[in-house]
Short mmCIF file of C-alpha atoms in Angstrom, two decimals:
data_model
loop_
_atom_site.label_atom_id
_atom_site.label_comp_id
_atom_site.label_asym_id
_atom_site.label_seq_id
_atom_site.Cartn_x
_atom_site.Cartn_y
_atom_site.Cartn_z
CA MET A 1 -24.45 -0.96 0.54
CA LYS A 2 -25.50 0.22 3.99
CA ARG A 3 -26.98 -3.21 4.66
CA LEU A 4 -23.61 -4.80 3.81
CA ALA A 5 -21.73 -2.52 6.18
CA ILE A 6 -24.14 -3.39 8.97
CA SER A 7 -23.96 -7.12 8.34
CA LEU A 8 -20.18 -7.08 8.36
CA SER A 9 -19.72 -4.80 11.32
CA ALA A 10 -19.50 -7.73 13.73
CA LEU A 11 -16.60 -9.07 11.70
CA ALA A 12 -14.38 -6.06 12.28
CA LEU A 13 -10.89 -6.82 13.56
CA ALA A 14 -9.48 -3.87 15.49
CA ALA A 15 -6.00 -5.30 15.25
CA ALA A 16 -4.10 -2.25 16.43
CA CYS A 17 -5.52 -2.59 19.92
CA SER A 18 -4.10 -6.00 20.74
CA GLU A 19 -2.72 -4.91 24.08
CA ALA A 20 -6.20 -3.80 25.23
CA ALA A 21 -7.67 -7.32 25.21
CA PRO A 22 -7.61 -9.36 28.42
CA LYS A 23 -5.00 -12.11 28.21
CA PRO A 24 -5.77 -15.72 29.12
CA THR A 25 -4.15 -16.73 32.37
CA ALA A 26 -1.24 -19.13 32.50
CA GLU A 27 -3.49 -21.69 34.22
CA ALA A 28 -6.01 -21.77 31.35
CA SER A 29 -5.75 -22.19 27.61
CA CYS A 30 -7.95 -21.05 24.76
CA ASN A 31 -10.27 -23.45 23.00
CA LEU A 32 -9.05 -23.04 19.44
CA THR A 33 -11.48 -25.72 18.25
CA ALA A 34 -14.48 -23.64 19.34
CA PRO A 35 -17.08 -23.18 16.58
CA ASN A 36 -16.40 -19.46 16.40
CA ALA A 37 -14.35 -16.67 17.90
CA SER A 38 -17.18 -15.51 20.13
CA ALA A 39 -17.51 -18.94 21.70
CA ALA A 40 -13.79 -19.02 22.42
CA GLU A 41 -14.09 -15.57 24.00
CA ALA A 42 -17.10 -16.57 26.08
CA ALA A 43 -15.15 -19.49 27.51
CA LEU A 44 -12.11 -17.38 28.34
CA PRO A 45 -11.62 -13.62 27.87
CA GLY A 46 -8.95 -12.77 25.33
CA CYS A 47 -9.40 -15.95 23.32
CA ALA A 48 -11.28 -14.43 20.37
CA THR A 49 -8.04 -12.92 19.14
CA LYS A 50 -6.17 -16.20 19.58
CA TRP A 51 -8.93 -18.09 17.76
CA ILE A 52 -8.73 -15.73 14.79
CA ASP A 53 -4.92 -15.72 14.82
CA ALA A 54 -4.90 -19.52 14.64
CA THR A 55 -7.74 -19.92 12.14
CA VAL A 56 -7.72 -17.04 9.65
CA ALA A 57 -5.08 -16.67 6.93
CA ILE A 58 -3.90 -13.23 5.88
CA ASN A 59 -5.57 -13.44 2.47
CA GLN A 60 -8.89 -13.95 4.32
CA LEU A 61 -8.75 -10.42 5.73
CA GLN A 62 -9.38 -6.93 4.41
CA SER A 63 -7.64 -3.68 5.34
CA MET A 64 -7.48 -0.08 4.19
CA GLY A 65 -4.37 1.62 2.88
CA THR A 66 -3.20 4.81 1.22
CA HIS A 67 -2.24 5.80 -2.30
CA ASN A 68 1.09 7.60 -2.81
CA SER A 69 1.40 7.58 0.95
CA TYR A 70 4.51 9.82 1.09
CA LYS A 71 3.05 12.68 -0.98
CA GLU A 72 3.04 16.20 0.44
CA ALA A 73 0.99 19.12 -0.86
CA ILE A 74 2.17 21.18 -3.82
CA PRO A 75 2.35 24.89 -2.90
CA GLU A 76 -0.12 27.10 -4.75
CA VAL A 77 2.60 29.05 -6.54
CA GLU A 78 3.87 25.80 -8.08
CA MET A 79 0.37 24.43 -8.62
CA ALA A 80 -0.34 27.51 -10.73
CA LEU A 81 2.49 26.51 -13.07
CA ILE A 82 1.00 23.06 -13.48
CA ARG A 83 -2.52 24.43 -13.89
CA GLU A 84 -1.35 26.78 -16.65
CA ARG A 85 0.10 23.92 -18.69
CA SER A 86 -2.32 21.13 -17.76
CA PRO A 87 -5.47 21.98 -15.79
CA ASP A 88 -6.52 18.32 -15.65
CA ALA A 89 -3.16 17.24 -14.22
CA ALA A 90 -3.39 19.94 -11.58
CA ILE A 91 -6.70 18.51 -10.36
CA THR A 92 -5.36 14.97 -10.12
CA LEU A 93 -2.27 16.12 -8.18
CA ASP A 94 -4.19 18.23 -5.67
CA TYR A 95 -4.04 15.95 -2.62
CA SER A 96 -1.57 15.09 0.12
CA HIS A 97 -1.03 12.79 3.09
CA ARG A 98 -0.06 13.12 6.70
CA SER A 99 3.08 11.34 7.93
CA LEU A 100 3.41 7.61 7.43
CA ALA A 101 3.20 7.08 11.19
CA GLU A 102 -0.07 9.05 11.40
CA GLN A 103 -1.55 6.98 8.57
CA LEU A 104 -0.57 3.76 10.29
CA ASP A 105 -1.96 5.05 13.58
CA LYS A 106 -5.23 5.79 11.78
CA GLY A 107 -5.40 2.20 10.56
CA ALA A 108 -3.68 2.12 7.18
CA ARG A 109 -2.25 -1.35 6.57
CA GLN A 110 -1.10 -0.67 3.02
CA ILE A 111 1.50 1.96 2.15
CA GLU A 112 2.46 2.95 -1.38
CA LEU A 113 5.91 4.25 -2.33
CA ASP A 114 7.01 5.46 -5.79
CA PRO A 115 10.77 4.92 -6.12
CA SER A 116 12.91 6.60 -8.77
CA ASP A 117 16.32 5.11 -9.45
CA ASP A 118 19.26 7.43 -8.82
CA PRO A 119 22.42 5.36 -8.35
CA GLN A 120 24.80 8.32 -8.64
CA GLY A 121 22.69 10.86 -6.78
CA GLY A 122 21.67 14.35 -7.81
CA LEU A 123 19.39 13.46 -10.71
CA TYR A 124 16.36 15.08 -9.06
CA SER A 125 18.11 17.75 -6.98
CA THR A 126 16.95 20.77 -9.01
CA PRO A 127 13.22 20.42 -9.82
CA LEU A 128 12.19 22.25 -12.96
CA ALA A 129 9.22 23.92 -11.25
CA ARG A 130 11.57 25.78 -8.93
CA LYS A 131 13.77 26.90 -11.84
CA LEU A 132 10.75 28.18 -13.78
CA LEU A 133 9.60 30.21 -10.80
CA GLN A 134 13.05 31.72 -10.40
CA ASP A 135 13.16 32.57 -14.11
CA ASN A 136 9.90 34.45 -13.56
CA GLY A 137 11.35 36.37 -10.64
CA VAL A 138 9.48 34.32 -8.01
CA THR A 139 11.29 32.81 -5.04
CA PRO A 140 10.21 29.17 -4.62
CA PRO A 141 8.89 28.14 -1.19
CA ASP A 142 11.60 26.82 1.09
CA TYR A 143 12.09 23.06 0.87
CA ASP A 144 15.14 21.03 1.85
CA LEU A 145 16.27 18.96 -1.13
CA SER A 146 19.82 18.32 0.07
CA VAL A 147 19.34 14.55 0.55
CA LEU A 148 18.63 14.22 -3.18
CA ALA A 149 22.36 14.64 -3.79
CA GLN A 150 23.00 11.31 -2.09
CA PRO A 151 23.25 8.14 -4.20
CA GLY A 152 20.31 5.79 -3.85
CA ILE A 153 16.64 5.34 -4.65
CA LYS A 154 14.43 8.40 -4.20
CA VAL A 155 10.68 8.58 -3.50
CA ILE A 156 9.05 11.22 -5.69
CA HIS A 157 5.61 11.22 -7.27
CA VAL A 158 6.35 13.23 -10.42
CA ALA A 159 9.89 14.47 -10.95
CA ASP A 160 10.22 18.24 -11.34
CA ILE A 161 6.64 19.23 -10.39
CA ASP A 162 5.37 16.96 -7.59
CA TYR A 163 8.56 16.22 -5.72
CA ARG A 164 7.65 16.95 -2.10
CA SER A 165 7.82 13.79 -0.05
CA SER A 166 7.69 12.97 3.64
CA CYS A 167 10.70 10.73 2.96
CA LEU A 168 12.72 11.60 -0.13
CA LEU A 169 15.05 8.64 0.38
CA PHE A 170 13.54 5.19 -0.10
CA THR A 171 15.42 3.92 2.92
CA ASP A 172 14.07 6.77 5.04
CA CYS A 173 10.50 5.76 4.12
CA LEU A 174 11.29 2.19 5.08
CA LYS A 175 12.85 3.27 8.36
CA GLN A 176 9.74 5.27 9.26
CA VAL A 177 7.54 2.24 8.68
CA LYS A 178 9.95 -0.02 10.56
CA ALA A 179 9.96 2.32 13.56
CA TRP A 180 6.17 2.25 13.69
CA SER A 181 6.06 -1.52 13.21
CA ASP A 182 8.62 -2.11 15.94
CA ALA A 183 6.51 0.00 18.30
CA HIS A 184 3.33 -1.93 17.39
CA PRO A 185 4.51 -5.55 17.08
CA ASP A 186 0.99 -7.02 17.01
CA HIS A 187 -0.22 -5.13 13.94
CA THR A 188 -1.84 -7.03 11.10
CA PRO A 189 0.45 -7.34 8.04
CA ILE A 190 1.32 -4.14 6.21
CA LEU A 191 1.38 -4.33 2.42
CA MET A 192 4.20 -2.15 1.07
CA MET A 193 3.26 -1.49 -2.54
CA ILE A 194 6.18 -0.29 -4.65
CA ASN A 195 5.33 1.57 -7.89
CA PRO A 196 8.67 2.28 -9.61
CA LYS A 197 8.77 5.37 -11.82
CA SER A 198 10.37 5.12 -15.25
CA SER A 199 9.25 8.37 -16.86
CA GLY A 200 8.93 12.05 -16.03
CA ILE A 201 7.16 15.02 -17.56
CA ALA A 202 7.59 16.11 -21.19
CA TRP A 203 8.43 19.73 -20.36
CA GLU A 204 11.64 21.13 -21.84
CA GLY A 205 14.43 20.91 -19.29
CA ALA A 206 12.81 18.16 -17.24
CA ALA A 207 14.87 15.42 -15.61
CA LYS A 208 15.42 12.23 -17.58
CA VAL A 209 13.98 9.59 -15.28
CA LEU A 210 15.90 6.33 -15.46
CA PRO A 211 14.18 3.12 -16.58
CA TRP A 212 13.84 0.22 -14.17
CA GLY A 213 15.76 -2.88 -15.13
CA LYS A 214 17.28 -5.82 -13.31
CA ASP A 215 20.11 -3.76 -11.76
CA ALA A 216 17.67 -1.22 -10.35
CA PHE A 217 15.53 -4.00 -8.90
CA GLU A 218 18.63 -5.52 -7.31
CA ARG A 219 19.38 -2.19 -5.66
CA MET A 220 15.77 -1.95 -4.48
CA ASP A 221 15.92 -5.39 -2.85
CA ALA A 222 19.24 -4.50 -1.22
CA GLU A 223 17.77 -1.31 0.25
CA ILE A 224 14.73 -3.19 1.57
CA ARG A 225 16.91 -5.80 3.25
CA SER A 226 19.20 -3.09 4.66
CA VAL A 227 16.26 -1.93 6.78
CA PHE A 228 14.17 -5.06 7.41
CA SER A 229 15.43 -8.42 8.63
CA ASP A 230 14.10 -11.64 7.13
CA ASP A 231 11.89 -12.31 10.14
CA GLN A 232 10.11 -8.97 9.64
CA LEU A 233 9.09 -9.85 6.08
CA ILE A 234 6.67 -12.26 4.43
CA THR A 235 8.57 -13.15 1.27
CA PRO A 236 7.84 -15.31 -1.77
CA ASP A 237 10.14 -17.97 -0.31
CA ASP A 238 8.11 -18.02 2.91
CA VAL A 239 4.84 -18.51 1.03
CA ARG A 240 6.10 -20.93 -1.61
CA GLY A 241 7.58 -23.36 0.89
CA GLN A 242 8.01 -26.78 -0.71
CA HIS A 243 5.66 -26.13 -3.62
CA ALA A 244 6.96 -26.19 -7.15
CA THR A 245 5.77 -22.64 -7.85
CA LEU A 246 4.51 -19.63 -5.95
CA ARG A 247 1.21 -19.80 -7.81
CA GLU A 248 0.70 -23.41 -6.73
CA ALA A 249 1.37 -22.46 -3.12
CA VAL A 250 -1.16 -19.62 -2.88
CA THR A 251 -3.88 -21.57 -4.68
CA THR A 252 -3.46 -24.70 -2.54
CA THR A 253 -1.75 -24.39 0.85
CA GLY A 254 -2.39 -20.67 0.89
CA TRP A 255 -0.95 -17.79 2.86
CA PRO A 256 0.25 -17.92 6.47
CA LYS A 257 -2.19 -17.52 9.34
CA LEU A 258 -2.65 -14.13 10.97
CA GLY A 259 -1.00 -15.21 14.21
CA ALA A 260 2.24 -16.03 12.40
CA SER A 261 2.09 -12.79 10.41
CA ARG A 262 1.53 -10.09 13.00
CA GLY A 263 4.17 -7.40 12.99
CA LYS A 264 5.33 -8.30 9.47
CA LEU A 265 5.38 -6.61 6.07
CA ILE A 266 4.65 -7.81 2.54
CA PHE A 267 6.39 -6.00 -0.32
CA THR A 268 4.81 -5.99 -3.79
CA ILE A 269 5.83 -4.35 -7.07
CA ASP A 270 3.09 -2.54 -8.95
CA LEU A 271 4.08 -2.47 -12.60
CA SER A 272 2.66 -4.20 -15.63
CA ALA A 273 3.39 -7.89 -16.03
CA GLU A 274 5.81 -7.07 -18.84
CA ALA A 275 7.63 -4.34 -16.92
CA ASN A 276 8.03 -6.65 -13.92
CA LYS A 277 9.74 -9.40 -15.91
CA PRO A 278 13.29 -8.27 -15.05
CA TYR A 279 12.52 -8.72 -11.35
CA ALA A 280 11.75 -12.40 -11.87
CA GLU A 281 14.68 -13.01 -14.24
CA GLY A 282 17.01 -15.53 -12.65
CA HIS A 283 14.63 -15.93 -9.71
CA PRO A 284 12.14 -18.70 -10.58
CA SER A 285 8.91 -18.18 -8.63
CA LEU A 286 10.71 -15.14 -7.13
CA GLN A 287 13.18 -17.33 -5.26
CA GLY A 288 15.37 -15.14 -3.08
CA ARG A 289 13.42 -11.97 -3.84
CA ALA A 290 12.12 -9.60 -1.16
CA ALA A 291 8.88 -8.72 -2.97
CA PHE A 292 5.95 -10.22 -4.79
CA MET A 293 4.92 -8.69 -8.11
CA THR A 294 1.99 -8.26 -10.45
CA THR A 295 2.27 -10.74 -13.32
CA PHE A 296 0.09 -12.85 -15.58
CA PRO A 297 -2.55 -14.93 -13.73
CA ASP A 298 -1.11 -18.23 -14.98
CA ALA A 299 2.56 -17.33 -14.38
CA PRO A 300 4.52 -19.39 -11.83
CA GLU A 301 5.24 -16.12 -9.94
CA ALA A 302 1.56 -15.23 -9.61
CA ALA A 303 0.52 -14.40 -6.05
CA TYR A 304 -0.44 -10.71 -6.06
CA PHE A 305 -2.35 -8.37 -8.39
CA THR A 306 -3.04 -4.65 -8.54
CA MET A 307 -6.59 -4.15 -9.84
CA ASN A 308 -7.43 -0.46 -9.59
CA GLU A 309 -10.95 -0.37 -11.07
CA PRO A 310 -13.25 -2.14 -8.58
CA GLU A 311 -16.44 -1.26 -10.42
CA LYS A 312 -15.29 -2.50 -13.82
CA GLN A 313 -13.16 -5.34 -12.44
CA GLN A 314 -15.46 -6.54 -9.65
CA ALA A 315 -15.94 -10.06 -10.99
CA GLU A 316 -12.27 -10.43 -11.89
CA ILE A 317 -11.12 -9.29 -8.44
CA GLN A 318 -13.52 -11.65 -6.70
CA ALA A 319 -12.38 -14.56 -8.86
CA LEU A 320 -8.71 -13.90 -8.04
CA VAL A 321 -9.46 -13.54 -4.32
CA LYS A 322 -11.37 -16.82 -4.29
CA GLN A 323 -8.40 -18.57 -5.92
CA GLY A 324 -6.12 -17.42 -3.10
CA PHE A 325 -4.38 -14.38 -4.61
CA LEU A 326 -3.80 -11.08 -2.85
CA VAL A 327 -5.33 -8.04 -4.55
CA ARG A 328 -5.05 -4.31 -4.00
CA THR A 329 -7.67 -1.94 -5.39
CA ARG A 330 -8.59 1.75 -5.02
CA ALA A 331 -11.60 3.35 -3.32
CA ASP A 332 -11.00 6.67 -5.07
CA ALA A 333 -8.73 8.23 -7.66
CA ASP A 334 -7.61 11.59 -9.02
CA THR A 335 -9.60 13.48 -6.31
CA ARG A 336 -12.87 12.82 -8.19
CA GLU A 337 -14.80 11.01 -5.48
CA ALA A 338 -13.73 13.46 -2.79
CA ARG A 339 -14.85 16.50 -4.79
CA THR A 340 -18.35 15.10 -5.31
CA ASN A 341 -18.63 12.85 -2.23
CA THR A 342 -19.35 9.92 -4.52
CA THR A 343 -19.12 6.57 -2.71
CA THR A 344 -20.02 3.98 -5.35
CA ARG A 345 -16.40 3.20 -6.17
CA ARG A 346 -15.53 2.91 -2.49
CA GLU A 347 -18.39 0.47 -1.86
CA SER A 348 -17.42 -1.57 -4.92
CA ALA A 349 -13.86 -1.76 -3.62
CA LEU A 350 -14.99 -2.99 -0.21
CA THR A 351 -17.36 -5.60 -1.60
CA SER A 352 -14.82 -6.81 -4.19
CA GLY A 353 -12.94 -8.75 -1.53
CA ALA A 354 -9.63 -7.12 -2.43
CA GLN A 355 -7.53 -7.58 0.68
CA TYR A 356 -6.15 -4.04 0.54
CA VAL A 357 -8.27 -1.03 -0.43
CA SER A 358 -6.34 2.18 -1.04
CA THR A 359 -7.53 5.76 -0.58
CA ASP A 360 -6.27 9.33 -0.57
CA TYR A 361 -8.81 10.18 2.13
CA LEU A 362 -8.36 8.45 5.45
CA TRP A 363 -9.28 11.94 6.61
CA PRO A 364 -11.68 14.24 4.74
CA ASP A 365 -10.32 17.19 2.78
CA PRO A 366 -11.85 20.28 4.44
CA ARG A 367 -11.92 22.10 1.10
CA PHE A 368 -14.57 19.74 -0.29
CA GLU A 369 -18.21 19.52 0.74
CA GLY A 370 -19.50 16.15 1.92
CA ALA A 371 -16.43 15.18 3.98
CA TYR A 372 -15.67 12.13 1.82
CA THR A 373 -13.53 9.47 3.50
CA ALA A 374 -12.78 5.81 2.89
CA THR A 375 -12.61 3.48 5.87
CA LEU A 376 -13.84 0.03 6.77
CA PRO A 377 -17.28 -0.26 8.42
CA ASP A 378 -17.21 0.77 12.09
CA ASN A 379 -13.76 2.26 11.40
CA ALA A 380 -12.23 -1.19 11.80
CA ILE A 381 -8.55 -1.57 11.04
CA THR A 382 -8.80 -5.08 9.64
CA ARG A 383 -11.87 -7.25 9.12
CA CYS A 384 -12.73 -10.68 7.82
CA ASN A 385 -12.89 -10.73 4.05
CA PRO A 386 -16.47 -10.44 2.74
CA VAL A 387 -15.77 -12.66 -0.29
CA ILE A 388 -13.90 -15.52 1.37
CA LEU A 389 -15.52 -15.33 4.78
CA VAL A 390 -14.11 -17.79 7.30
CA ALA A 391 -16.82 -19.61 9.24
CA GLY A 392 -16.72 -18.55 12.87
CA CYS A 393 -14.85 -15.29 12.35
CA ASP A 394 -17.45 -13.22 14.19
CA ALA A 395 -15.53 -11.16 16.74
CA LYS A 396 -12.84 -8.55 16.99
CA ALA A 397 -9.21 -9.56 17.36
CA GLU A 398 -7.89 -7.27 20.06
#
């Protein structure tokens, strides 16, 4: 795998540094028909970026992202409650992330949010873990939950026990990402992966998490569009164009070029194909919808897939990528790789060609030996896709 990283290092696209590249003068223009980005750059400084922007589509790139990007650490006193009832669950929940802005600054171009529907407000205002501590005579650590009384979608990993979030309101998460995007208008597209929650824990007294149906999805779309304007999004309508179906569009014409996609976001819904059906109901090929969704490979709505097992699903991921679909996979899961500094899953994810590779470890966890992290080779932010490599994409886009 080291050989692969070396061979692809020249393909890295440090997209967050666009303002650092020299700009072509008004008197000269870039040769966008040059055989490669380096040749365009050699002819005129600053033209490598323009060559890549004009030539490479967004599905022909690869970026890193984060899993459960909003999640804050569970205090030890509450972790002890979880560990007592489920030691395995405690291990899988023992990670956290820095702020969304810090992740994006570090190079994350995929953010994951877990929304829980709460149209009346207050459903998640009194987490069971805090009540159990109080019943045992223990004062829970201070944490401001007042916004949970407001109506609207909340962002919580596991209701009652893993409820700390850097943005408890869905719209607050979106506003944080928008603020960063507005301040960095040349960023490569950010995939906003939405993983709606429809169940909670089985403990007595736990909150009854609401199922996600068509009405909840309508509210989700409305909240997305309340924060982002149409020109800040890449939507199914944008990609489908004049094609009969979304699937036909991505497997023929394909996705937009990078130059037309900088500063934009792509929303996707990460549920099973069956659970996602209400989102497509009444919206053929997701017409009018804000987000793409995981579905069956031959469905007219097919454009995006979540494939979280890059070792087992390597061939399947590569086949989907070659057909023109977007795929998100995971470099690590449940803290396992970080605890043992095991990198085989990470390398499989990178070589799979999945356009977005998610991790819990943009930074190493100092508690674990080995300093496991997951980044692109040379710490690139975005690079040319190793599975559908575009001829001539041999320089950084700055």
